Amino acid sequence: LSFRKRLGANDLNYLIEHSTDLVSWDLATEAVLSDIVNHDDGSVTETYRISIINDSDKSQFLRVKIQSK
């Protein structure tokens, strides 16, 4: 999962969530930050990966949820 975010936006929380059915979403505590690209314009792209797959027969989905602090 990759997404772009503004540097210095300290009033926002970025939460990585996981689902197998696109209906129920849980916090993806096993998500690991694997890459950061600085765009030199006040933003970065962060890439998160998840290596634990609970049931290999099911599809796995990730999303980013943005909340105000």
CSV table of C-alpha atoms in Angstrom, one decimal:
chain,number,residue,atom,x,y,z
A,1,LEU,CA,0.0,0.0,0.0
A,2,SER,CA,1.5,3.3,-1.0
A,3,PHE,CA,0.1,6.8,-0.4
A,4,ARG,CA,1.4,10.3,-0.5
A,5,LYS,CA,1.2,12.6,2.6
A,6,ARG,CA,2.1,16.1,3.4
A,7,LEU,CA,5.1,16.6,5.7
A,8,GLY,CA,4.4,18.6,8.8
A,9,ALA,CA,0.7,17.7,8.8
A,10,ASN,CA,0.9,16.9,12.5
A,11,ASP,CA,-2.9,17.2,13.0
A,12,LEU,CA,-3.5,14.0,11.0
A,13,ASN,CA,-3.2,10.3,11.9
A,14,TYR,CA,-2.7,7.7,9.1
A,15,LEU,CA,-4.0,4.3,10.0
A,16,ILE,CA,-3.4,1.2,7.9
A,17,GLU,CA,-6.4,-1.1,7.9
A,18,HIS,CA,-6.8,-4.7,6.7
A,19,SER,CA,-9.8,-6.7,5.3
A,20,THR,CA,-10.6,-10.0,3.6
A,21,ASP,CA,-14.1,-9.0,2.5
A,22,LEU,CA,-14.0,-5.2,2.0
A,23,VAL,CA,-16.8,-4.9,4.6
A,24,SER,CA,-15.1,-5.4,7.9
A,25,TRP,CA,-11.9,-3.5,8.5
A,26,ASP,CA,-9.3,-4.0,11.3
A,27,LEU,CA,-6.2,-2.1,12.2
A,28,ALA,CA,-3.3,-3.7,10.4
A,29,THR,CA,-0.9,-3.9,13.3
A,30,GLU,CA,1.4,-6.2,11.2
A,31,ALA,CA,1.9,-3.6,8.5
A,32,VAL,CA,5.5,-2.5,8.2
A,33,LEU,CA,6.8,0.7,6.6
A,34,SER,CA,9.1,-0.5,3.8
A,35,ASP,CA,9.9,2.6,1.8
A,36,ILE,CA,9.7,6.4,2.0
A,37,VAL,CA,10.2,8.6,-1.1
A,38,ASN,CA,10.7,12.4,-0.5
A,39,HIS,CA,9.4,14.4,-3.4
A,40,ASP,CA,11.2,17.6,-2.3
A,41,ASP,CA,7.9,19.5,-2.5
A,42,GLY,CA,6.8,19.1,1.1
A,43,SER,CA,5.4,15.6,0.6
A,44,VAL,CA,6.5,12.0,0.9
A,45,THR,CA,5.2,8.7,-0.4
A,46,GLU,CA,5.1,6.0,2.2
A,47,THR,CA,4.9,2.3,1.2
A,48,TYR,CA,3.6,-0.3,3.7
A,49,ARG,CA,3.7,-4.0,3.3
A,50,ILE,CA,2.0,-6.8,5.2
A,51,SER,CA,3.7,-10.2,5.3
A,52,ILE,CA,1.3,-12.2,7.5
A,53,ILE,CA,-1.5,-13.7,5.6
A,54,ASN,CA,-4.0,-15.4,7.9
A,55,ASP,CA,-5.7,-17.5,5.3
A,56,SER,CA,-4.0,-17.9,1.9
A,57,ASP,CA,-7.4,-18.9,0.3
A,58,LYS,CA,-8.9,-15.4,1.0
A,59,SER,CA,-8.2,-12.1,-0.7
A,60,GLN,CA,-6.3,-9.6,1.3
A,61,PHE,CA,-7.0,-5.8,1.1
A,62,LEU,CA,-5.3,-2.8,2.7
A,63,ARG,CA,-6.5,0.8,2.9
A,64,VAL,CA,-5.3,4.0,4.6
A,65,LYS,CA,-7.7,5.8,7.0
A,66,ILE,CA,-7.0,9.4,7.7
A,67,GLN,CA,-8.2,10.9,11.0
A,68,SER,CA,-7.9,14.3,12.6
A,69,LYS,CA,-6.1,14.3,15.9
